[in-house]
CSV table of C-alpha atoms in Angstrom, one decimal:
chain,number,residue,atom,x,y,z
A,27,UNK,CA,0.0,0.0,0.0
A,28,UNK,CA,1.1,3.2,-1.1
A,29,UNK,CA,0.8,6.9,1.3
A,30,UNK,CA,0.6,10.5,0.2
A,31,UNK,CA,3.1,12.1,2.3
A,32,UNK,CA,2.8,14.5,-0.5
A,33,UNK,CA,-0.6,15.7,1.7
A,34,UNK,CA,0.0,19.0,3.1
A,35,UNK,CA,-1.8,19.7,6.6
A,36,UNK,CA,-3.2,22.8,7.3
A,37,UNK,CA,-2.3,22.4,11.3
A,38,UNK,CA,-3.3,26.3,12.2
A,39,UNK,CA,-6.1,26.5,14.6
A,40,UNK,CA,-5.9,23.5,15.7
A,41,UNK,CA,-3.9,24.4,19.2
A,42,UNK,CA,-0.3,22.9,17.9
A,43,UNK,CA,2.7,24.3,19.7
A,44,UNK,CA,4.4,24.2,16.5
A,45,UNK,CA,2.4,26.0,14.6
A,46,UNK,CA,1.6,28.4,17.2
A,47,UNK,CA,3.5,31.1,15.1
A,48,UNK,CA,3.1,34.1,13.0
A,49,UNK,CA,1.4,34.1,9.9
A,50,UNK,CA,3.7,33.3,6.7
A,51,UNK,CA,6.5,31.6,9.2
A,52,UNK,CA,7.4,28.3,9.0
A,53,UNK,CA,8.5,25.9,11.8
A,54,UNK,CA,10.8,23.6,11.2
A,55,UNK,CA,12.2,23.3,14.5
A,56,UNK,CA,10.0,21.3,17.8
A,57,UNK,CA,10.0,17.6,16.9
A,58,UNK,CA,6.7,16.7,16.0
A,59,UNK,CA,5.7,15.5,12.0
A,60,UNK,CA,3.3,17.6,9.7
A,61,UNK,CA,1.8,14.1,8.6
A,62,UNK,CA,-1.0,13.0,9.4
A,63,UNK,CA,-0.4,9.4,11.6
A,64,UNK,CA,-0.9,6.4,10.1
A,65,UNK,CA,-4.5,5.0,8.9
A,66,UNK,CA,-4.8,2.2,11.4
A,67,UNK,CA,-4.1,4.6,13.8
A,68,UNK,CA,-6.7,6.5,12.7
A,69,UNK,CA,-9.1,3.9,12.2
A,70,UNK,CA,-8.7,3.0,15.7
A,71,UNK,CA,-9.0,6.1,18.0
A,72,UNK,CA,-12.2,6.9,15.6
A,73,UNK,CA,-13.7,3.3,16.2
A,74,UNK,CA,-13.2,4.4,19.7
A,75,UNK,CA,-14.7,8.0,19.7
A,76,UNK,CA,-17.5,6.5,18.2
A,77,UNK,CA,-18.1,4.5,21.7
A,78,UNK,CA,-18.6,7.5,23.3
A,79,UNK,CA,-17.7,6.7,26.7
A,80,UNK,CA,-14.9,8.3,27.9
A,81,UNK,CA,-14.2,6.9,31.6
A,82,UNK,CA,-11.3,6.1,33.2
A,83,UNK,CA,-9.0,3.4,31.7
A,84,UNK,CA,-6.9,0.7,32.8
A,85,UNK,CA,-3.9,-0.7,30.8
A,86,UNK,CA,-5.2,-3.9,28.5
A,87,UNK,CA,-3.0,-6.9,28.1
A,88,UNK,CA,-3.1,-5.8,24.5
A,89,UNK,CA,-1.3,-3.0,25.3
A,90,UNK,CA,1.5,-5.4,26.3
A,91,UNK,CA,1.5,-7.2,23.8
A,92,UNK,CA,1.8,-4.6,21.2
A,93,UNK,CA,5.0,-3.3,23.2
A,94,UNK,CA,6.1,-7.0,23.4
A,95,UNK,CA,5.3,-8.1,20.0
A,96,UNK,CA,6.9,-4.9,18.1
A,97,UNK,CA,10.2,-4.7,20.1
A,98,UNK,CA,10.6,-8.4,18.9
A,99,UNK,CA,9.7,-8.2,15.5
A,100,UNK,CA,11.4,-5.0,14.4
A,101,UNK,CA,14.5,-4.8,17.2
A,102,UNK,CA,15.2,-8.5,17.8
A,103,UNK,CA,14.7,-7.9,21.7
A,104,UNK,CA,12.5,-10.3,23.9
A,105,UNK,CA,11.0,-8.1,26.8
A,106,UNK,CA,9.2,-9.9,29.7
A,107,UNK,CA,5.3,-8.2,30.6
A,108,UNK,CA,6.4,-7.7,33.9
A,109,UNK,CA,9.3,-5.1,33.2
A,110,UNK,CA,6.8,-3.0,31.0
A,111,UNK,CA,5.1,0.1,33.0
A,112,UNK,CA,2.9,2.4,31.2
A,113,UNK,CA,3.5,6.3,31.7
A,114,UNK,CA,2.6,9.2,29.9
A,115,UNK,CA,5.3,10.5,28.5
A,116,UNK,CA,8.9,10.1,28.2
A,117,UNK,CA,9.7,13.1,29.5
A,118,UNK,CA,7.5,12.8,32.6
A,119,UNK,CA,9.3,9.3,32.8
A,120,UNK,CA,13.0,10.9,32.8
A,121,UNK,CA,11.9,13.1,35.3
A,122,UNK,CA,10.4,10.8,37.7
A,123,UNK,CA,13.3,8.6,37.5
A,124,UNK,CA,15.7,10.9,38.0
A,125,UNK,CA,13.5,12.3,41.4
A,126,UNK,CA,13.3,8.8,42.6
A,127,UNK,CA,16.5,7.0,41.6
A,128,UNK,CA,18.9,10.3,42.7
A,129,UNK,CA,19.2,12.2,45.5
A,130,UNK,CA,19.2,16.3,45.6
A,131,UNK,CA,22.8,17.5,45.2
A,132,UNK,CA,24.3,14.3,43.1
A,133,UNK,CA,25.5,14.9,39.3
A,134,UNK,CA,23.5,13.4,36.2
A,135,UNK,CA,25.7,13.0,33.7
A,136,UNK,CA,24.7,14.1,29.9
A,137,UNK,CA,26.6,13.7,26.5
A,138,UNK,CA,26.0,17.1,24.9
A,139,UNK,CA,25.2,18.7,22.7
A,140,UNK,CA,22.2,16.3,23.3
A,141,UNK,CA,18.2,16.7,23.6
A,142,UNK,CA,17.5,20.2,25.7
A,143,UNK,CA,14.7,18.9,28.0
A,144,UNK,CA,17.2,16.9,30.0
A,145,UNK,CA,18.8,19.9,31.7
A,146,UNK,CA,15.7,20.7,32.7
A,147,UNK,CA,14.7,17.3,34.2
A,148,UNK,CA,18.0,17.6,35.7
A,149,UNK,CA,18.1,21.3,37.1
A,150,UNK,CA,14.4,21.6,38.3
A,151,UNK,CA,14.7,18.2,40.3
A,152,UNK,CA,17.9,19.7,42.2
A,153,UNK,CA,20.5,17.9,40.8
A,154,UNK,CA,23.7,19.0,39.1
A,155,UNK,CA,24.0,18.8,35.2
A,156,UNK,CA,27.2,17.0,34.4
A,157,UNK,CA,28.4,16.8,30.7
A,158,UNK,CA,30.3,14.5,29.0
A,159,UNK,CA,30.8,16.4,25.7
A,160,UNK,CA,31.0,13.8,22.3
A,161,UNK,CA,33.8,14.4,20.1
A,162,UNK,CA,32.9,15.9,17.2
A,163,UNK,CA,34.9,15.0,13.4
A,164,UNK,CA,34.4,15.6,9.9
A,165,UNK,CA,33.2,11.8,10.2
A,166,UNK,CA,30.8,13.1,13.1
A,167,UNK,CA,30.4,12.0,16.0
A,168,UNK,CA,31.7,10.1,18.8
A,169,UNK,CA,32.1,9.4,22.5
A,170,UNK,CA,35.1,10.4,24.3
A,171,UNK,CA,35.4,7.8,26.2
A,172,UNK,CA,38.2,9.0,28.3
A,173,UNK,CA,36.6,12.0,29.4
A,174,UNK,CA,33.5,10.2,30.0
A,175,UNK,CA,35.1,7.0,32.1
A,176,UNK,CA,36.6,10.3,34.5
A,177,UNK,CA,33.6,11.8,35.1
A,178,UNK,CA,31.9,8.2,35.9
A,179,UNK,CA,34.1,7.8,38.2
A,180,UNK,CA,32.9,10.7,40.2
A,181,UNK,CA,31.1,9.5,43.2
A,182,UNK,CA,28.3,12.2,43.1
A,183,UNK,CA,27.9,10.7,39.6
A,184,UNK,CA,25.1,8.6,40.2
A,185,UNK,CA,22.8,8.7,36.7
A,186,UNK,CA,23.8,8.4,33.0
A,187,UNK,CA,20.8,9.7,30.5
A,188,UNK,CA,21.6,8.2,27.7
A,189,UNK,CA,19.9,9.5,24.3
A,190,UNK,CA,19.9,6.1,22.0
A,191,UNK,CA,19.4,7.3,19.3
A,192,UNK,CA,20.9,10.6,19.6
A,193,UNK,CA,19.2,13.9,19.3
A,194,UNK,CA,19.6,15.9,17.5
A,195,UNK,CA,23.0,14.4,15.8
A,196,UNK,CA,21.4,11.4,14.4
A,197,UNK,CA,23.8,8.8,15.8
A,198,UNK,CA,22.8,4.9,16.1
A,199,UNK,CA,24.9,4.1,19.1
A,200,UNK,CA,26.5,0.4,17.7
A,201,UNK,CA,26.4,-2.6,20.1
A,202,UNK,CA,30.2,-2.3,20.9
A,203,UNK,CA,29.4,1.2,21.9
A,204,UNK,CA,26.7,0.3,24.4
A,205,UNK,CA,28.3,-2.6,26.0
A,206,UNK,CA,31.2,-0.4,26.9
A,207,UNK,CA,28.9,2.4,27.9
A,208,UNK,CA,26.9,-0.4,30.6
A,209,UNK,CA,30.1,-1.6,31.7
A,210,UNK,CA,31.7,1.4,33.1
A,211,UNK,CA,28.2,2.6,34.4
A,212,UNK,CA,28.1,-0.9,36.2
A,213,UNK,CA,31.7,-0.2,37.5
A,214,UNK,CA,31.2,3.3,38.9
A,215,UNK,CA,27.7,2.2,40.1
A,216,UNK,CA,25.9,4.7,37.8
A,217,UNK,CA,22.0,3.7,36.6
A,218,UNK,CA,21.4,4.6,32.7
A,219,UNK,CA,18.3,6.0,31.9
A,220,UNK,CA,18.2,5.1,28.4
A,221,UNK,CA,15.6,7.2,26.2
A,222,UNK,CA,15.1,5.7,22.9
A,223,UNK,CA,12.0,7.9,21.4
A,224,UNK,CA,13.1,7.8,18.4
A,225,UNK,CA,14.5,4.2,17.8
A,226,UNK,CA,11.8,3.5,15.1
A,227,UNK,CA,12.8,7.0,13.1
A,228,UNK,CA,16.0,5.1,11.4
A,229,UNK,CA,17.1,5.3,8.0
A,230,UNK,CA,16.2,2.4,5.9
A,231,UNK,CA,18.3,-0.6,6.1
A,232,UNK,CA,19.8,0.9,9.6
A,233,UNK,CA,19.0,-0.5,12.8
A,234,UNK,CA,18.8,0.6,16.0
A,235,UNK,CA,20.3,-1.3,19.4
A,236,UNK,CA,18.1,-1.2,22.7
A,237,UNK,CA,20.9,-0.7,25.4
A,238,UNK,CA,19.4,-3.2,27.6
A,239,UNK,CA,19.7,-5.8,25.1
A,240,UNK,CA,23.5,-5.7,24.9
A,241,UNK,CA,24.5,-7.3,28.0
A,242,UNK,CA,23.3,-8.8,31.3
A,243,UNK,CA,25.3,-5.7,33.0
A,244,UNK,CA,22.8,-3.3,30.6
A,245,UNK,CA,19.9,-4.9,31.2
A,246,UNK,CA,20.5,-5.2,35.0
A,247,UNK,CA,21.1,-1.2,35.5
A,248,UNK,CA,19.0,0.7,32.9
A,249,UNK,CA,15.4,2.0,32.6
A,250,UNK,CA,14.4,2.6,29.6
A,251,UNK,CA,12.1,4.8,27.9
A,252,UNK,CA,10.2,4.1,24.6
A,253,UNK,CA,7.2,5.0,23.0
A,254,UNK,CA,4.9,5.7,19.8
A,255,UNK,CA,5.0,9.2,19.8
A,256,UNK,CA,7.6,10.2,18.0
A,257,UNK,CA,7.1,7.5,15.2
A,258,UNK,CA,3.6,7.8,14.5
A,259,UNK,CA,3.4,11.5,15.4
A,260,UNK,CA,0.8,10.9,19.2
A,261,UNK,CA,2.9,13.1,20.9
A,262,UNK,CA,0.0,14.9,22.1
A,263,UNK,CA,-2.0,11.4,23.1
A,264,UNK,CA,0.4,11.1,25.7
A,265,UNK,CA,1.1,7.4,25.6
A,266,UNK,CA,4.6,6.0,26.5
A,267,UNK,CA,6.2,3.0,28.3
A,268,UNK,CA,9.1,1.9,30.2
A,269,UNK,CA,11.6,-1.3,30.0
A,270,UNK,CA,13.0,-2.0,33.5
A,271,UNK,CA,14.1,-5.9,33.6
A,272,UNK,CA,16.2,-5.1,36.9
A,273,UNK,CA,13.1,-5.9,39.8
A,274,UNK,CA,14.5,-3.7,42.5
A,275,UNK,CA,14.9,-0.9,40.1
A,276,UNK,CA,11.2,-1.7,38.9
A,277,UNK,CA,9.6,-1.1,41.8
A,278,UNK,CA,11.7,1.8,42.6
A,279,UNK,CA,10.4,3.6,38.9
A,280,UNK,CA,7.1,2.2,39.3
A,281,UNK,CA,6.6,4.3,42.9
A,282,UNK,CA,8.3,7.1,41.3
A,283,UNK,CA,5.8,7.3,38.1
A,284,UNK,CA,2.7,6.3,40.3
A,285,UNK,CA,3.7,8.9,43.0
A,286,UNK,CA,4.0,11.5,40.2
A,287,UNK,CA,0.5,10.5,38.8
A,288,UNK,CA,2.1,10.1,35.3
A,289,UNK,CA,1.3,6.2,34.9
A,290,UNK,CA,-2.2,5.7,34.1
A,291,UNK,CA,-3.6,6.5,30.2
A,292,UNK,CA,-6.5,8.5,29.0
A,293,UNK,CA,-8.9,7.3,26.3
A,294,UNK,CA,-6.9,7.1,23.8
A,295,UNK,CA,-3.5,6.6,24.7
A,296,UNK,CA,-3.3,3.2,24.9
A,297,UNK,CA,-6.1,2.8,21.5
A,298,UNK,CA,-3.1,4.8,19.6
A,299,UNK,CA,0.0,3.0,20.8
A,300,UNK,CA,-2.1,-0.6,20.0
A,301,UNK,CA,-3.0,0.1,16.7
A,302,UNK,CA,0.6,1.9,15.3
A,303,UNK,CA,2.2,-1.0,17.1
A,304,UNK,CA,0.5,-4.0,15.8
A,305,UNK,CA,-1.0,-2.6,12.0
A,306,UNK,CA,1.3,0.4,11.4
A,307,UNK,CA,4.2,-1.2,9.9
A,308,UNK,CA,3.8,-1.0,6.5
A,309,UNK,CA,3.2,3.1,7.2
A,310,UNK,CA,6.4,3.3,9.2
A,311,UNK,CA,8.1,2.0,6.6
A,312,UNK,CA,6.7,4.3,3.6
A,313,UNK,CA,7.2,7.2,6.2
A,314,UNK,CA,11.0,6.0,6.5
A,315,UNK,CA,11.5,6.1,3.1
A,316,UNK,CA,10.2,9.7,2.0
A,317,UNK,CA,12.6,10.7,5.4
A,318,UNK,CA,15.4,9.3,4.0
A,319,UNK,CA,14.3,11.1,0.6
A,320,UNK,CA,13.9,14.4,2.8
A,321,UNK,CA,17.6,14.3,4.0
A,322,UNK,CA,18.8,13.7,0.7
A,323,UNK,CA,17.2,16.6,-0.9
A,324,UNK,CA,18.4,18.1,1.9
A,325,UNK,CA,22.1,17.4,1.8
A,326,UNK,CA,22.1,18.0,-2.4
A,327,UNK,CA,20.5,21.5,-2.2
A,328,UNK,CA,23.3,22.3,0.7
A,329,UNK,CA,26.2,21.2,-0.8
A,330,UNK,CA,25.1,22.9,-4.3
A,331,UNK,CA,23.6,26.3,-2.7
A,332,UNK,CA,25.2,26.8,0.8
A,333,UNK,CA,28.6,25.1,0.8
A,334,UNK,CA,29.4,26.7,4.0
A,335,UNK,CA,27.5,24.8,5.9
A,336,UNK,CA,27.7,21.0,6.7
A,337,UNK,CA,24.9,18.7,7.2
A,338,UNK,CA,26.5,16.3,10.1
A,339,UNK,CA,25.7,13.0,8.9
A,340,UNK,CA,22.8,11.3,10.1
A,341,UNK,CA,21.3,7.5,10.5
A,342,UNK,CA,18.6,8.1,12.8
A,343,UNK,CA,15.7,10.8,13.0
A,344,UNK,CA,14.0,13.2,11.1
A,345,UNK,CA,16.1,16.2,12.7
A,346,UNK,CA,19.2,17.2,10.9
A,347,UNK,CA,22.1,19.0,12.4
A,348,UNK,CA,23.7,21.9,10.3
A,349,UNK,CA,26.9,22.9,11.3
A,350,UNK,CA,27.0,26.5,10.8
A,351,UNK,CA,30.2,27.4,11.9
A,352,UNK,CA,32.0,28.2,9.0
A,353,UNK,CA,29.1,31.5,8.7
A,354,UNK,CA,28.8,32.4,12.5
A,355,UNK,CA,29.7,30.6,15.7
A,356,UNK,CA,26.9,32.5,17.3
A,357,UNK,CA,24.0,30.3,15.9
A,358,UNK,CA,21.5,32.5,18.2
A,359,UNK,CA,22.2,35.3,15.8
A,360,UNK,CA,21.9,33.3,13.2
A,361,UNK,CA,18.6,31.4,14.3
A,362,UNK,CA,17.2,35.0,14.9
A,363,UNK,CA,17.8,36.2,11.8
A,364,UNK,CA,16.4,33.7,10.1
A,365,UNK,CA,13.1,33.5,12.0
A,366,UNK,CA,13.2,37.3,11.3
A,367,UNK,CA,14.2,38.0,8.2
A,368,UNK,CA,12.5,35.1,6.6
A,369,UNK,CA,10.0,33.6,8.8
A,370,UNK,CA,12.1,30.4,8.6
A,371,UNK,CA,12.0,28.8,12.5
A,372,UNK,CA,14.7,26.2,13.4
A,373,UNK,CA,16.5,26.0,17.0
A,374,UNK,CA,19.2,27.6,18.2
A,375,UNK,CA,22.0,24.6,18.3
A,376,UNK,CA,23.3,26.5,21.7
A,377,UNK,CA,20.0,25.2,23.4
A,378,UNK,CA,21.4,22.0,23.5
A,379,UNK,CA,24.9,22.0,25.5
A,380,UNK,CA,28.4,22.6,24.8
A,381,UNK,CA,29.1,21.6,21.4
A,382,UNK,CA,26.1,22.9,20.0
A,383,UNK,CA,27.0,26.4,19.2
A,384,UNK,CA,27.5,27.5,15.7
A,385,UNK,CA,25.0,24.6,14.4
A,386,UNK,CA,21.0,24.3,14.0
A,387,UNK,CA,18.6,21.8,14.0
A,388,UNK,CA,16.1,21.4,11.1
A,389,UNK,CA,12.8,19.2,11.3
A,390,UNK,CA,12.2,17.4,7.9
A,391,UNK,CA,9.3,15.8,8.9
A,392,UNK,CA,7.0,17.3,6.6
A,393,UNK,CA,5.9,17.9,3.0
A,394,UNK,CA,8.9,17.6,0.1
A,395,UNK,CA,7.3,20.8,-0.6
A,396,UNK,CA,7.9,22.3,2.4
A,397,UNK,CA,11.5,21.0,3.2
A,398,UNK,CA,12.1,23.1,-0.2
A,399,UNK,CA,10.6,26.3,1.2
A,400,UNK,CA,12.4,26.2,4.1
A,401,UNK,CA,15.8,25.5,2.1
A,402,UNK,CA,14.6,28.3,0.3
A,403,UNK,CA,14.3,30.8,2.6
A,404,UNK,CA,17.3,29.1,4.7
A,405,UNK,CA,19.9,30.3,1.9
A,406,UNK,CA,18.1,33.9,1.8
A,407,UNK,CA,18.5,34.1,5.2
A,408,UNK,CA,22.2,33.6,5.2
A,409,UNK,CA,23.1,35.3,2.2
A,410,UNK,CA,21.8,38.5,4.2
A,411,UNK,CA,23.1,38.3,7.5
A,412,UNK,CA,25.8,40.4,8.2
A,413,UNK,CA,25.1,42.6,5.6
């Protein structure tokens, strides 16, 4: 079955942050998709307006045997009923673990530039932000392992979030990468909290690697965090689950997320996640494809139009990373002229750590005919600033 990702969605008025915005602007920057989620998805939540009964829910075996079945089928990785939890969000999930599985005062370590929320989860919850910036190459990037095995070692160290894939650089963590990762965390008795929101966003023919499938020392320390949303665009459904095979950390997350009132669903949540997991598939795929086709047409109008920037290479996601720093290492200035010179909205790459000045991050997920307006306006933005 073919899908028109061709479709464009009129999403004003309809109360999205994202487009939220000025008239003639165009957001490319918060990571949501401007398609519309996949038919069975659809199909589903309708079948189940059409009840209209509203109540409150529980969470249905089905439930965990979507979770169950899909993790198997597409990432090769069994997981047992009894380490699934439902909670509403990721983020909500990140930052009860890191209220219940931390104490006030201790570090969280972060690889930056990485994902902006988790400062926040970090900082409101009165713990110290420690970074472990990735080494950064013409081939990309990497992990500084050296740098991060000393800061693991610190004893107010006590938390690793771990962003697998990465956001915003795209990177698939490989297996070898992972098990080294669990083992020093094991060592310096450091509990990852692994968020893989986007592990179904990969390129085709790339895979990605749940952490706690590499080893018995990964699976014993990590929660992680995993969801629909990103995939099949229900961020705002507010549906999301996490993977904690470890018993005493279970119950320890479970308190935590039933203490913070953030793990029972709504309506619809658990309709959504169901139906994407179990007949969405064949969408996933398609939507995969006209990514990858995005990031291409992306990377050949760059390197023809705007050689000065670099488009970091990515396997995972539909956010790419520009590295601006051959036009301006202050990418606030240039993320502001953009936004007002052209109406063109990314993010400011500074948002997300060290390492991310001089770069911006650009959301694909939309209409071909869209990417091209924003490329557009993208190289009339830059050819004016400083002038």
């Amino acid at each position: 079955m073919s899908y028109d990702f061709d479709k464009v969605v009129d999403r004003r008025g309809t109360g999205s942050y994202k487009w939220d915005i000025k008239e003639g602007e165009l957001p490319m920057w918060v990571a949501d998709m401007d398609f519309q989620t996949a038919p069975s998805v659809q199909d589903a939540l309708m079948k189940r307006v059409a009840h209209g009964v509203f109540g409150y829910s529980v969470v249905p075996e089905n439930w965990y045997d979507a979770y169950i079945g899909w993790w198997k089928e597409r990432h090769s990785f069994e997981i047992d009923r009894e380490w699934l939890i439902f909670t509403s969000g990721v983020v909500p999930a990140i930052s009860s673990a890191v209220r219940k599985l931390t104490t006030p005062a201790e570090k969280v370590l972060i690889q930056s530039p990485v994902y902006n929320i988790f400062y926040n989860s970090i900082v409101n919850n009165g713990r110290y932000v420690l970074e472990s910036p990735l080494a950064y190459s013409e081939e990309g990037y990497s992990i500084d392992f050296e740098d991060l095995e000393d800061k693991l070692k610190d004893p107010q160290t006590t938390m690793m979030i771990l962003c697998n894939p990465h956001n915003p650089v795209g990177k698939i963590w490989d297996r070898e990468t992972l098990c080294r990762i669990a083992d020093l965390c094991i060592e310096n008795g450091v509990i990852v909290l692994s968020d893989e929101i986007h592990c179904d966003l990969t390129d085709p023919g790339r895979e990605y690697i749940p952490f706690a499938s590499v080893s018995e020392a990964a699976r014993n320390n990590s929660v992680s965090c995993i969801s629909a949303s990103k995939a099949f665009n229900l961020a705002g459904l507010h549906s999301a689950a996490v993977v904690v095979p470890c018993e005493h950390l279970r119950n320890r997350v479970n308190r935590g997320l039933n203490t913070d009132e953030v793990a029972e669903p709504n309506a619809f949540a658990v309709t959504a996640a169901v139906a994407a997991f179990t007949r969405g598939a064949g969408w996933l795929d398609g939507l995969r494809e006209y990514i990858s086709e995005n990031k291409a047409l992306v990377r050949s109008f760059i390197e023809d139009e705007i050689p000065e920037i670099q488009v970091v290479a990515s396997d995972a996601t539909y956010l790419l990373w520009l590295d601006c720093s051959g036009i301006s290492a202050d990418s606030h200035a240039l993320y502001s002229h953009l936004r007002e010179k052209t109406g063109l909205y990314l993010t400011d790459g500074a948002e997300y750590g060290t390492g991310g000045e001089g770069f911006l991050r650009m959301n694909i997920a939309c209409p071909a005919e869209r990417v091209k307006d924003g490329l557009g306006r993208l190289k009339r933005g830059l050819e004016s600033f400083n002038r």
